[in-house]
Amino acid sequence: MKLTGTPFFVLTVVLFAASLALAMAQWLGRGALFEPARTAQGRRTPLRALSYLGTVLLCQFTAVALVFVIVNNENQLYDSWGDLLGNSSHVRSVPVPPKDEGLAGDRSAGPSGSPAPKVPQAFHAPDSDAVPRNVKQADLKGRLSGVEGEVLVWTPPQYDDPAYKDKTFPVVELLVGFPGSSSAWFGDAMEATKQLEPRMKSGQVTPFILVAPRVTIFGNTDTGCADVPGKVNADTWLSRDVPQMIVDNFRADTTADRWALSGYSAGAHCALRLALSHPNRYRAAISMSGYNDPAGEPSSLTGKDPKLRDSANPLHILTHAATPPNVALYVTGKRGDGLEDATALQQAAKSPTTVTPFETTGAHLTSTWKPLVVPTFTWLSGIIPPR
């Protein structure tokens, strides 16, 4: 049973109610089953006292479980038991990625240098009940990264319009925080499509293809969306395997000027890092309450290694770039939670790099980031306009 959605929520409500009923029946002493057993001296037996304690603990456990399910459904943190327990591995192998040939398609290793053939992908309805049914899911096995995981894809209203049958569409990769489920961007946590679809229809927002790939791929460790030799190729998964699948199966633009990223929390750090590391693949990135130093996430794999900690820091990438990358960044945060990092990026940026900071006041929660979806995509539409 999935951790998100109605069935598991109803189950936890029923179990909580049943535990309360059991406790009330014991305390009121109704029925022979719950009548306190006593010794010949009139004292209750230890077994009966333990049964009372067990019932109290059961009530506490079911109450905590119910609260967890409510919070999990609200923020889409864990989709499966494997994600919750941190024992689901999505890394099949860790090959050395070949040379990056850009968004036009990774080239084959053959001497002719001809483009690799397109790989059709099977799509099905999303596994998560929290995701709208107009979102497609692919279970992708990354050819270059050795990573496998779900990728959720939503196409804009214009995509199936006959008037646009010869048009290609820009793409935004949506990255969640850690822990986080790819369904969060489409479910109640962020409601990206619900908010953006009417604005795409009206022309207020560019009709983007929205792509939410799995980000939690290395157990209960945050990869920092980096390639770590011998451990995980998270960067290659997100910046090469996932985009190649989109280009192969959808009418997606194949130039960096028409691709962007958006993320929150650890996903915001990833969005900045990937955009600055791959200006040959991305034109813009949106960061909501992100951070520069990967050690800002206690479970970060890159934050624990001094060398990786520097190389994965968006500020370090920006200041050490051979030439300023042609990327536009929109970075939100409140004081003490991302705003100072946004200011540091703005001060370090040199043309053609642009950084737009935006101060927020809310907590580090999806309830703060959800209202930012429309204004950030409105900004992005100025960077990547419709055509």
mmCIF file of C-alpha atoms in Angstrom:
data_model
loop_
_atom_site.group_PDB
_atom_site.id
_atom_site.type_symbol
_atom_site.label_atom_id
_atom_site.label_comp_id
_atom_site.label_asym_id
_atom_site.label_seq_id
_atom_site.Cartn_x
_atom_site.Cartn_y
_atom_site.Cartn_z
ATOM 1 C CA MET A 1 0.000 0.000 0.000
ATOM 2 C CA LYS A 2 1.324 3.429 -0.970
ATOM 3 C CA LEU A 3 2.204 5.834 1.843
ATOM 4 C CA THR A 4 0.416 8.668 0.054
ATOM 5 C CA GLY A 5 -3.188 8.827 -1.054
ATOM 6 C CA THR A 6 -6.578 8.088 0.467
ATOM 7 C CA PRO A 7 -6.404 4.313 1.266
ATOM 8 C CA PHE A 8 -3.488 4.521 3.711
ATOM 9 C CA PHE A 9 -4.881 7.703 5.269
ATOM 10 C CA VAL A 10 -8.250 6.019 5.893
ATOM 11 C CA LEU A 11 -6.473 3.009 7.394
ATOM 12 C CA THR A 12 -4.580 5.161 9.893
ATOM 13 C CA VAL A 13 -7.780 6.991 10.863
ATOM 14 C CA VAL A 14 -9.554 3.678 11.478
ATOM 15 C CA LEU A 15 -6.652 2.319 13.534
ATOM 16 C CA PHE A 16 -6.490 5.483 15.636
ATOM 17 C CA ALA A 17 -10.241 5.380 16.294
ATOM 18 C CA ALA A 18 -10.049 1.676 17.168
ATOM 19 C CA SER A 19 -7.218 2.265 19.647
ATOM 20 C CA LEU A 20 -9.251 5.000 21.357
ATOM 21 C CA ALA A 21 -12.286 2.714 21.546
ATOM 22 C CA LEU A 22 -10.168 -0.037 23.101
ATOM 23 C CA ALA A 23 -8.770 2.370 25.687
ATOM 24 C CA MET A 24 -12.222 3.681 26.604
ATOM 25 C CA ALA A 25 -13.563 0.149 26.989
ATOM 26 C CA GLN A 26 -10.703 -0.757 29.324
ATOM 27 C CA TRP A 27 -10.959 2.382 31.399
ATOM 28 C CA LEU A 28 -14.708 2.100 31.800
ATOM 29 C CA GLY A 29 -14.403 -1.611 32.593
ATOM 30 C CA ARG A 30 -17.288 -2.626 30.359
ATOM 31 C CA GLY A 31 -17.682 -6.356 29.763
ATOM 32 C CA ALA A 32 -15.941 -9.331 31.297
ATOM 33 C CA LEU A 33 -13.133 -9.075 28.785
ATOM 34 C CA PHE A 34 -12.008 -5.746 30.231
ATOM 35 C CA GLU A 35 -12.928 -6.240 33.908
ATOM 36 C CA PRO A 36 -9.710 -5.676 35.866
ATOM 37 C CA ALA A 37 -8.386 -8.994 37.111
ATOM 38 C CA ARG A 38 -7.491 -8.955 40.824
ATOM 39 C CA THR A 39 -5.533 -11.177 43.160
ATOM 40 C CA ALA A 40 -7.097 -12.704 46.249
ATOM 41 C CA GLN A 41 -5.934 -9.611 48.132
ATOM 42 C CA GLY A 42 -7.901 -7.357 45.731
ATOM 43 C CA ARG A 43 -4.912 -5.983 43.835
ATOM 44 C CA ARG A 44 -4.873 -5.832 40.038
ATOM 45 C CA THR A 45 -2.553 -8.352 38.397
ATOM 46 C CA PRO A 46 0.653 -7.123 36.691
ATOM 47 C CA LEU A 47 -0.621 -8.589 33.418
ATOM 48 C CA ARG A 48 -3.696 -6.371 33.514
ATOM 49 C CA ALA A 49 -1.578 -3.315 34.325
ATOM 50 C CA LEU A 50 0.637 -4.118 31.365
ATOM 51 C CA SER A 51 -2.413 -4.381 29.137
ATOM 52 C CA TYR A 52 -3.394 -0.830 30.148
ATOM 53 C CA LEU A 53 0.112 0.402 29.371
ATOM 54 C CA GLY A 54 0.051 -1.401 26.022
ATOM 55 C CA THR A 55 -3.229 0.271 25.107
ATOM 56 C CA VAL A 56 -1.845 3.706 25.991
ATOM 57 C CA LEU A 57 1.217 3.054 23.825
ATOM 58 C CA LEU A 58 -1.017 1.824 20.993
ATOM 59 C CA CYS A 59 -3.012 5.057 21.140
ATOM 60 C CA GLN A 60 0.184 7.094 21.013
ATOM 61 C CA PHE A 61 1.563 5.052 18.117
ATOM 62 C CA THR A 62 -1.595 5.342 16.008
ATOM 63 C CA ALA A 63 -1.826 9.079 16.783
ATOM 64 C CA VAL A 64 1.778 9.640 15.647
ATOM 65 C CA ALA A 65 1.158 7.501 12.548
ATOM 66 C CA LEU A 66 -1.910 9.567 11.661
ATOM 67 C CA VAL A 67 -0.002 12.849 12.053
ATOM 68 C CA PHE A 68 2.852 11.453 9.929
ATOM 69 C CA VAL A 69 0.434 10.463 7.150
ATOM 70 C CA ILE A 70 -1.221 13.900 7.194
ATOM 71 C CA VAL A 71 2.160 15.667 6.996
ATOM 72 C CA ASN A 72 3.430 13.234 4.368
ATOM 73 C CA ASN A 73 0.336 13.699 2.208
ATOM 74 C CA GLU A 74 0.621 17.461 2.551
ATOM 75 C CA ASN A 75 4.304 17.633 1.589
ATOM 76 C CA GLN A 76 4.722 14.429 -0.486
ATOM 77 C CA LEU A 77 7.907 13.416 1.321
ATOM 78 C CA TYR A 78 7.764 9.634 0.917
ATOM 79 C CA ASP A 79 5.853 7.634 -1.693
ATOM 80 C CA SER A 80 6.967 4.162 -0.650
ATOM 81 C CA TRP A 81 8.120 2.183 2.357
ATOM 82 C CA GLY A 82 11.505 1.828 0.701
ATOM 83 C CA ASP A 83 11.922 5.610 0.562
ATOM 84 C CA LEU A 84 10.818 5.965 4.190
ATOM 85 C CA LEU A 85 13.180 3.268 5.459
ATOM 86 C CA GLY A 86 15.986 4.352 3.146
ATOM 87 C CA ASN A 87 16.570 0.838 1.852
ATOM 88 C CA SER A 88 15.452 1.251 -1.755
ATOM 89 C CA SER A 89 18.384 1.512 -4.143
ATOM 90 C CA HIS A 90 17.993 3.195 -7.516
ATOM 91 C CA VAL A 91 21.636 2.893 -8.504
ATOM 92 C CA ARG A 92 22.213 -0.130 -10.770
ATOM 93 C CA SER A 93 25.802 0.745 -11.609
ATOM 94 C CA VAL A 94 28.188 3.705 -11.591
ATOM 95 C CA PRO A 95 29.766 3.898 -15.061
ATOM 96 C CA VAL A 96 32.081 6.693 -16.103
ATOM 97 C CA PRO A 97 29.839 9.042 -18.154
ATOM 98 C CA PRO A 98 30.995 9.714 -21.725
ATOM 99 C CA LYS A 99 31.753 13.175 -23.000
ATOM 100 C CA ASP A 100 28.804 15.546 -22.824
ATOM 101 C CA GLU A 101 27.536 16.398 -26.315
ATOM 102 C CA GLY A 102 24.818 18.783 -25.128
ATOM 103 C CA LEU A 103 21.058 18.773 -25.362
ATOM 104 C CA ALA A 104 20.949 17.939 -29.059
ATOM 105 C CA GLY A 105 21.583 14.365 -27.987
ATOM 106 C CA ASP A 106 24.489 12.412 -26.579
ATOM 107 C CA ARG A 107 26.475 10.925 -29.418
ATOM 108 C CA SER A 108 27.301 7.292 -29.803
ATOM 109 C CA ALA A 109 30.799 6.097 -29.085
ATOM 110 C CA GLY A 110 31.229 4.772 -32.641
ATOM 111 C CA PRO A 111 33.863 6.213 -34.968
ATOM 112 C CA SER A 112 31.276 7.748 -37.265
ATOM 113 C CA GLY A 113 30.014 10.035 -34.507
ATOM 114 C CA SER A 114 26.456 9.628 -35.762
ATOM 115 C CA PRO A 115 23.633 10.432 -33.330
ATOM 116 C CA ALA A 116 22.424 7.608 -31.144
ATOM 117 C CA PRO A 117 18.984 6.348 -32.237
ATOM 118 C CA LYS A 118 15.959 7.569 -30.332
ATOM 119 C CA VAL A 119 14.761 5.219 -27.598
ATOM 120 C CA PRO A 120 10.955 4.989 -27.284
ATOM 121 C CA GLN A 121 9.835 4.890 -23.655
ATOM 122 C CA ALA A 122 6.763 3.147 -22.248
ATOM 123 C CA PHE A 123 4.493 5.444 -20.248
ATOM 124 C CA HIS A 124 1.709 4.592 -17.808
ATOM 125 C CA ALA A 125 -0.531 6.249 -15.237
ATOM 126 C CA PRO A 126 1.330 7.626 -12.209
ATOM 127 C CA ASP A 127 1.891 5.210 -9.333
ATOM 128 C CA SER A 128 0.939 7.870 -6.812
ATOM 129 C CA ASP A 129 -2.752 8.646 -6.299
ATOM 130 C CA ALA A 130 -1.726 12.206 -5.465
ATOM 131 C CA VAL A 131 -0.749 12.900 -9.075
ATOM 132 C CA PRO A 132 -3.409 14.053 -11.588
ATOM 133 C CA ARG A 133 -4.269 11.508 -14.260
ATOM 134 C CA ASN A 134 -3.139 13.819 -17.069
ATOM 135 C CA VAL A 135 0.446 13.259 -15.923
ATOM 136 C CA LYS A 136 2.394 10.374 -17.493
ATOM 137 C CA GLN A 137 4.989 8.236 -15.749
ATOM 138 C CA ALA A 138 8.018 6.522 -17.243
ATOM 139 C CA ASP A 139 10.170 4.057 -15.327
ATOM 140 C CA LEU A 140 13.484 5.052 -16.818
ATOM 141 C CA LYS A 141 16.724 3.089 -16.725
ATOM 142 C CA GLY A 142 19.423 5.667 -17.232
ATOM 143 C CA ARG A 143 21.742 4.592 -20.022
ATOM 144 C CA LEU A 144 24.622 6.863 -19.021
ATOM 145 C CA SER A 145 24.152 7.223 -15.264
ATOM 146 C CA GLY A 146 23.305 3.699 -14.166
ATOM 147 C CA VAL A 147 20.365 5.167 -12.216
ATOM 148 C CA GLU A 148 16.784 3.989 -12.558
ATOM 149 C CA GLY A 149 13.647 5.651 -11.290
ATOM 150 C CA GLU A 150 10.321 7.188 -12.165
ATOM 151 C CA VAL A 151 10.009 10.334 -14.258
ATOM 152 C CA LEU A 152 6.707 12.212 -14.290
ATOM 153 C CA VAL A 153 5.859 14.226 -17.408
ATOM 154 C CA TRP A 154 3.079 16.712 -18.092
ATOM 155 C CA THR A 155 2.517 18.355 -21.474
ATOM 156 C CA PRO A 156 0.918 21.815 -21.769
ATOM 157 C CA PRO A 157 -2.585 22.337 -23.211
ATOM 158 C CA GLN A 158 -1.161 23.462 -26.567
ATOM 159 C CA TYR A 159 0.784 20.235 -27.027
ATOM 160 C CA ASP A 160 -2.190 18.254 -28.407
ATOM 161 C CA ASP A 161 -3.724 21.206 -30.241
ATOM 162 C CA PRO A 162 -3.613 20.514 -34.020
ATOM 163 C CA ALA A 163 -2.475 24.089 -34.539
ATOM 164 C CA TYR A 164 0.761 23.231 -32.687
ATOM 165 C CA LYS A 165 1.406 19.829 -34.252
ATOM 166 C CA ASP A 166 4.661 21.014 -35.831
ATOM 167 C CA LYS A 167 5.818 22.991 -32.808
ATOM 168 C CA THR A 168 8.412 21.998 -30.245
ATOM 169 C CA PHE A 169 8.090 23.030 -26.605
ATOM 170 C CA PRO A 170 10.474 24.293 -23.922
ATOM 171 C CA VAL A 171 11.029 22.133 -20.848
ATOM 172 C CA VAL A 172 11.367 22.707 -17.108
ATOM 173 C CA GLU A 173 12.751 20.027 -14.823
ATOM 174 C CA LEU A 174 11.113 20.158 -11.390
ATOM 175 C CA LEU A 175 13.243 19.059 -8.437
ATOM 176 C CA VAL A 176 11.985 18.292 -4.935
ATOM 177 C CA GLY A 177 13.769 18.671 -1.620
ATOM 178 C CA PHE A 178 15.240 15.902 0.509
ATOM 179 C CA PRO A 179 13.455 13.790 1.453
ATOM 180 C CA GLY A 180 10.909 14.264 -1.277
ATOM 181 C CA SER A 181 8.780 12.507 -3.835
ATOM 182 C CA SER A 182 8.645 13.404 -7.523
ATOM 183 C CA SER A 183 4.855 13.563 -7.148
ATOM 184 C CA ALA A 184 5.063 16.621 -4.882
ATOM 185 C CA TRP A 185 5.179 19.124 -7.746
ATOM 186 C CA PHE A 186 1.956 17.754 -9.246
ATOM 187 C CA GLY A 187 0.093 16.793 -6.057
ATOM 188 C CA ASP A 188 -1.445 18.968 -3.357
ATOM 189 C CA ALA A 189 1.975 20.019 -2.058
ATOM 190 C CA MET A 190 2.742 22.334 -5.013
ATOM 191 C CA GLU A 191 -0.142 21.951 -7.511
ATOM 192 C CA ALA A 192 2.065 23.132 -10.364
ATOM 193 C CA THR A 193 -0.192 22.024 -13.211
ATOM 194 C CA LYS A 194 -3.376 23.189 -11.496
ATOM 195 C CA GLN A 195 -1.885 26.658 -11.101
ATOM 196 C CA LEU A 196 -0.082 26.917 -14.430
ATOM 197 C CA GLU A 197 -2.453 25.294 -16.921
ATOM 198 C CA PRO A 198 -5.014 28.140 -17.035
ATOM 199 C CA ARG A 199 -2.205 30.706 -17.323
ATOM 200 C CA MET A 200 -0.642 28.766 -20.176
ATOM 201 C CA LYS A 201 -4.010 28.725 -21.933
ATOM 202 C CA SER A 202 -4.367 32.480 -21.500
ATOM 203 C CA GLY A 203 -0.818 33.176 -22.682
ATOM 204 C CA GLN A 204 0.401 34.539 -19.337
ATOM 205 C CA VAL A 205 2.895 31.700 -18.965
ATOM 206 C CA THR A 206 4.944 29.962 -21.653
ATOM 207 C CA PRO A 207 3.594 26.466 -22.424
ATOM 208 C CA PHE A 208 6.354 24.377 -20.853
ATOM 209 C CA ILE A 209 6.639 20.613 -20.726
ATOM 210 C CA LEU A 210 7.022 19.885 -17.006
ATOM 211 C CA VAL A 211 9.251 16.998 -15.943
ATOM 212 C CA ALA A 212 9.663 15.741 -12.373
ATOM 213 C CA PRO A 213 12.349 13.043 -12.121
ATOM 214 C CA ARG A 214 13.142 10.988 -9.030
ATOM 215 C CA VAL A 215 15.732 12.836 -6.954
ATOM 216 C CA THR A 216 16.044 10.497 -3.944
ATOM 217 C CA ILE A 217 18.116 7.745 -5.531
ATOM 218 C CA PHE A 218 20.766 6.834 -2.946
ATOM 219 C CA GLY A 219 18.895 5.459 0.062
ATOM 220 C CA ASN A 220 18.553 7.952 2.899
ATOM 221 C CA THR A 221 21.462 10.092 1.635
ATOM 222 C CA ASP A 222 21.075 13.322 -0.314
ATOM 223 C CA THR A 223 23.275 13.108 -3.414
ATOM 224 C CA GLY A 224 23.455 16.870 -3.901
ATOM 225 C CA CYS A 225 22.609 16.012 -7.530
ATOM 226 C CA ALA A 226 26.295 15.324 -8.116
ATOM 227 C CA ASP A 227 28.323 12.616 -9.815
ATOM 228 C CA VAL A 228 30.378 10.953 -7.076
ATOM 229 C CA PRO A 229 32.794 8.405 -8.595
ATOM 230 C CA GLY A 230 32.117 4.878 -7.466
ATOM 231 C CA LYS A 231 28.921 5.841 -5.636
ATOM 232 C CA VAL A 232 26.305 7.571 -7.777
ATOM 233 C CA ASN A 233 25.849 9.547 -11.026
ATOM 234 C CA ALA A 234 23.046 11.845 -9.911
ATOM 235 C CA ASP A 235 24.156 14.753 -12.098
ATOM 236 C CA THR A 236 24.274 12.568 -15.214
ATOM 237 C CA TRP A 237 20.847 11.118 -14.357
ATOM 238 C CA LEU A 238 19.227 14.553 -14.123
ATOM 239 C CA SER A 239 21.136 16.514 -16.753
ATOM 240 C CA ARG A 240 21.593 13.826 -19.428
ATOM 241 C CA ASP A 241 19.491 10.668 -19.084
ATOM 242 C CA VAL A 242 16.236 12.400 -18.188
ATOM 243 C CA PRO A 243 16.537 15.163 -20.844
ATOM 244 C CA GLN A 244 17.497 12.615 -23.500
ATOM 245 C CA MET A 245 14.384 10.577 -22.687
ATOM 246 C CA ILE A 246 12.256 13.721 -23.050
ATOM 247 C CA VAL A 247 13.866 14.675 -26.369
ATOM 248 C CA ASP A 248 13.423 11.112 -27.671
ATOM 249 C CA ASN A 249 9.734 10.854 -26.759
ATOM 250 C CA PHE A 250 8.268 14.356 -26.908
ATOM 251 C CA ARG A 251 8.321 17.379 -29.196
ATOM 252 C CA ALA A 252 10.791 19.070 -26.903
ATOM 253 C CA ASP A 253 13.202 21.819 -27.847
ATOM 254 C CA THR A 254 16.794 20.635 -28.080
ATOM 255 C CA THR A 255 18.626 23.878 -27.402
ATOM 256 C CA ALA A 256 19.838 25.008 -24.001
ATOM 257 C CA ASP A 257 18.040 28.330 -24.443
ATOM 258 C CA ARG A 258 14.716 26.501 -24.067
ATOM 259 C CA TRP A 259 15.426 24.406 -20.966
ATOM 260 C CA ALA A 260 15.252 25.377 -17.285
ATOM 261 C CA LEU A 261 15.076 23.948 -13.776
ATOM 262 C CA SER A 262 13.033 24.772 -10.706
ATOM 263 C CA GLY A 263 13.438 23.361 -7.226
ATOM 264 C CA TYR A 264 12.821 23.935 -3.550
ATOM 265 C CA SER A 265 15.068 23.301 -0.531
ATOM 266 C CA ALA A 266 17.679 20.680 -1.526
ATOM 267 C CA GLY A 267 16.064 20.668 -4.984
ATOM 268 C CA ALA A 268 16.726 24.422 -5.180
ATOM 269 C CA HIS A 269 20.411 23.815 -4.486
ATOM 270 C CA CYS A 270 20.365 21.212 -7.264
ATOM 271 C CA ALA A 271 18.638 23.552 -9.712
ATOM 272 C CA LEU A 272 21.303 26.229 -9.230
ATOM 273 C CA ARG A 273 24.142 23.732 -9.322
ATOM 274 C CA LEU A 274 22.983 22.020 -12.513
ATOM 275 C CA ALA A 275 22.251 25.255 -14.371
ATOM 276 C CA LEU A 276 25.617 26.789 -13.509
ATOM 277 C CA SER A 277 27.482 23.533 -14.232
ATOM 278 C CA HIS A 278 25.725 22.952 -17.578
ATOM 279 C CA PRO A 279 25.045 26.245 -19.391
ATOM 280 C CA ASN A 280 25.171 24.113 -22.556
ATOM 281 C CA ARG A 281 21.974 22.434 -21.324
ATOM 282 C CA TYR A 282 20.024 25.010 -19.285
ATOM 283 C CA ARG A 283 19.168 28.674 -19.734
ATOM 284 C CA ALA A 284 17.625 29.390 -16.324
ATOM 285 C CA ALA A 285 16.969 28.081 -12.826
ATOM 286 C CA ILE A 286 14.529 28.885 -10.054
ATOM 287 C CA SER A 287 15.652 28.304 -6.475
ATOM 288 C CA MET A 288 13.168 28.432 -3.591
ATOM 289 C CA SER A 289 14.786 28.497 -0.135
ATOM 290 C CA GLY A 290 17.914 26.830 -1.438
ATOM 291 C CA TYR A 291 21.509 27.096 -0.264
ATOM 292 C CA ASN A 292 24.988 27.321 -1.750
ATOM 293 C CA ASP A 293 27.021 25.219 0.690
ATOM 294 C CA PRO A 294 25.829 21.593 0.306
ATOM 295 C CA ALA A 295 26.579 21.047 3.998
ATOM 296 C CA GLY A 296 23.362 22.983 4.559
ATOM 297 C CA GLU A 297 21.665 19.588 4.166
ATOM 298 C CA PRO A 298 22.846 17.314 7.029
ATOM 299 C CA SER A 299 22.366 14.167 4.917
ATOM 300 C CA SER A 300 24.302 15.574 1.950
ATOM 301 C CA LEU A 301 26.860 13.266 0.349
ATOM 302 C CA THR A 302 28.751 16.191 -1.189
ATOM 303 C CA GLY A 303 28.679 18.208 2.028
ATOM 304 C CA LYS A 304 30.762 15.617 3.868
ATOM 305 C CA ASP A 305 33.722 15.712 1.471
ATOM 306 C CA PRO A 306 35.819 18.939 1.445
ATOM 307 C CA LYS A 307 36.622 18.727 -2.267
ATOM 308 C CA LEU A 308 33.052 17.888 -3.301
ATOM 309 C CA ARG A 309 31.730 20.511 -0.910
ATOM 310 C CA ASP A 310 33.561 23.182 -2.917
ATOM 311 C CA SER A 311 32.922 21.791 -6.391
ATOM 312 C CA ALA A 312 29.194 21.355 -5.675
ATOM 313 C CA ASN A 313 28.722 24.864 -4.285
ATOM 314 C CA PRO A 314 26.863 27.080 -6.828
ATOM 315 C CA LEU A 315 28.769 30.155 -5.634
ATOM 316 C CA HIS A 316 32.088 28.360 -6.134
ATOM 317 C CA ILE A 317 30.987 27.167 -9.591
ATOM 318 C CA LEU A 318 29.985 30.702 -10.565
ATOM 319 C CA THR A 319 33.155 32.385 -9.317
ATOM 320 C CA HIS A 320 35.460 29.742 -10.816
ATOM 321 C CA ALA A 321 33.820 29.488 -14.254
ATOM 322 C CA ALA A 322 36.210 30.085 -17.156
ATOM 323 C CA THR A 323 33.655 32.514 -18.593
ATOM 324 C CA PRO A 324 30.455 33.751 -16.944
ATOM 325 C CA PRO A 325 27.683 31.278 -17.838
ATOM 326 C CA ASN A 326 24.740 32.561 -19.843
ATOM 327 C CA VAL A 327 22.127 31.605 -17.267
ATOM 328 C CA ALA A 328 19.407 33.528 -15.459
ATOM 329 C CA LEU A 329 18.715 32.668 -11.815
ATOM 330 C CA TYR A 330 15.685 33.556 -9.695
ATOM 331 C CA VAL A 331 16.552 32.874 -6.065
ATOM 332 C CA THR A 332 14.058 33.185 -3.206
ATOM 333 C CA GLY A 333 14.571 32.892 0.526
ATOM 334 C CA LYS A 334 14.066 34.557 3.847
ATOM 335 C CA ARG A 335 16.740 35.871 6.183
ATOM 336 C CA GLY A 336 18.641 32.928 7.543
ATOM 337 C CA ASP A 337 17.093 30.600 4.984
ATOM 338 C CA GLY A 338 18.491 31.304 1.545
ATOM 339 C CA LEU A 339 18.344 35.092 1.206
ATOM 340 C CA GLU A 340 22.006 35.628 2.123
ATOM 341 C CA ASP A 341 23.045 32.951 -0.379
ATOM 342 C CA ALA A 342 20.946 34.644 -3.057
ATOM 343 C CA THR A 343 22.648 37.968 -2.324
ATOM 344 C CA ALA A 344 26.088 36.343 -2.526
ATOM 345 C CA LEU A 345 25.260 34.938 -5.961
ATOM 346 C CA GLN A 346 23.950 38.314 -7.136
ATOM 347 C CA GLN A 347 27.110 40.100 -5.998
ATOM 348 C CA ALA A 348 29.347 37.513 -7.711
ATOM 349 C CA ALA A 349 27.438 37.436 -11.007
ATOM 350 C CA LYS A 350 28.954 39.007 -14.112
ATOM 351 C CA SER A 351 27.235 39.472 -17.446
ATOM 352 C CA PRO A 352 25.706 37.494 -19.067
ATOM 353 C CA THR A 353 24.846 35.757 -15.751
ATOM 354 C CA THR A 354 21.885 37.388 -14.009
ATOM 355 C CA VAL A 355 20.605 36.753 -10.486
ATOM 356 C CA THR A 356 17.226 38.002 -9.236
ATOM 357 C CA PRO A 357 16.831 37.649 -5.450
ATOM 358 C CA PHE A 358 13.384 37.659 -3.869
ATOM 359 C CA GLU A 359 12.811 37.837 -0.132
ATOM 360 C CA THR A 360 10.169 35.610 1.441
ATOM 361 C CA THR A 361 8.935 35.398 5.030
ATOM 362 C CA GLY A 362 7.387 31.944 5.312
ATOM 363 C CA ALA A 363 8.690 28.795 6.954
ATOM 364 C CA HIS A 364 10.781 26.177 5.153
ATOM 365 C CA LEU A 365 7.673 24.379 3.905
ATOM 366 C CA THR A 366 5.766 23.725 0.685
ATOM 367 C CA SER A 367 3.092 26.091 2.004
ATOM 368 C CA THR A 368 5.649 28.866 1.423
ATOM 369 C CA TRP A 369 6.816 27.642 -1.997
ATOM 370 C CA LYS A 370 3.449 26.734 -3.488
ATOM 371 C CA PRO A 371 2.330 30.398 -3.868
ATOM 372 C CA LEU A 372 5.636 31.113 -5.639
ATOM 373 C CA VAL A 373 4.897 28.791 -8.559
ATOM 374 C CA VAL A 374 2.983 31.347 -10.608
ATOM 375 C CA PRO A 375 5.268 34.378 -10.051
ATOM 376 C CA THR A 376 8.434 32.334 -10.681
ATOM 377 C CA PHE A 377 7.049 30.840 -13.886
ATOM 378 C CA THR A 378 5.887 34.288 -14.958
ATOM 379 C CA TRP A 379 9.494 35.452 -14.536
ATOM 380 C CA LEU A 380 10.722 32.374 -16.406
ATOM 381 C CA SER A 381 8.353 33.141 -19.275
ATOM 382 C CA GLY A 382 10.237 36.399 -19.737
ATOM 383 C CA ILE A 383 13.488 34.458 -20.056
ATOM 384 C CA ILE A 384 12.032 31.695 -22.246
ATOM 385 C CA PRO A 385 9.078 33.226 -24.108
ATOM 386 C CA PRO A 386 6.632 31.259 -26.259
ATOM 387 C CA ARG A 387 7.283 31.051 -29.965
#
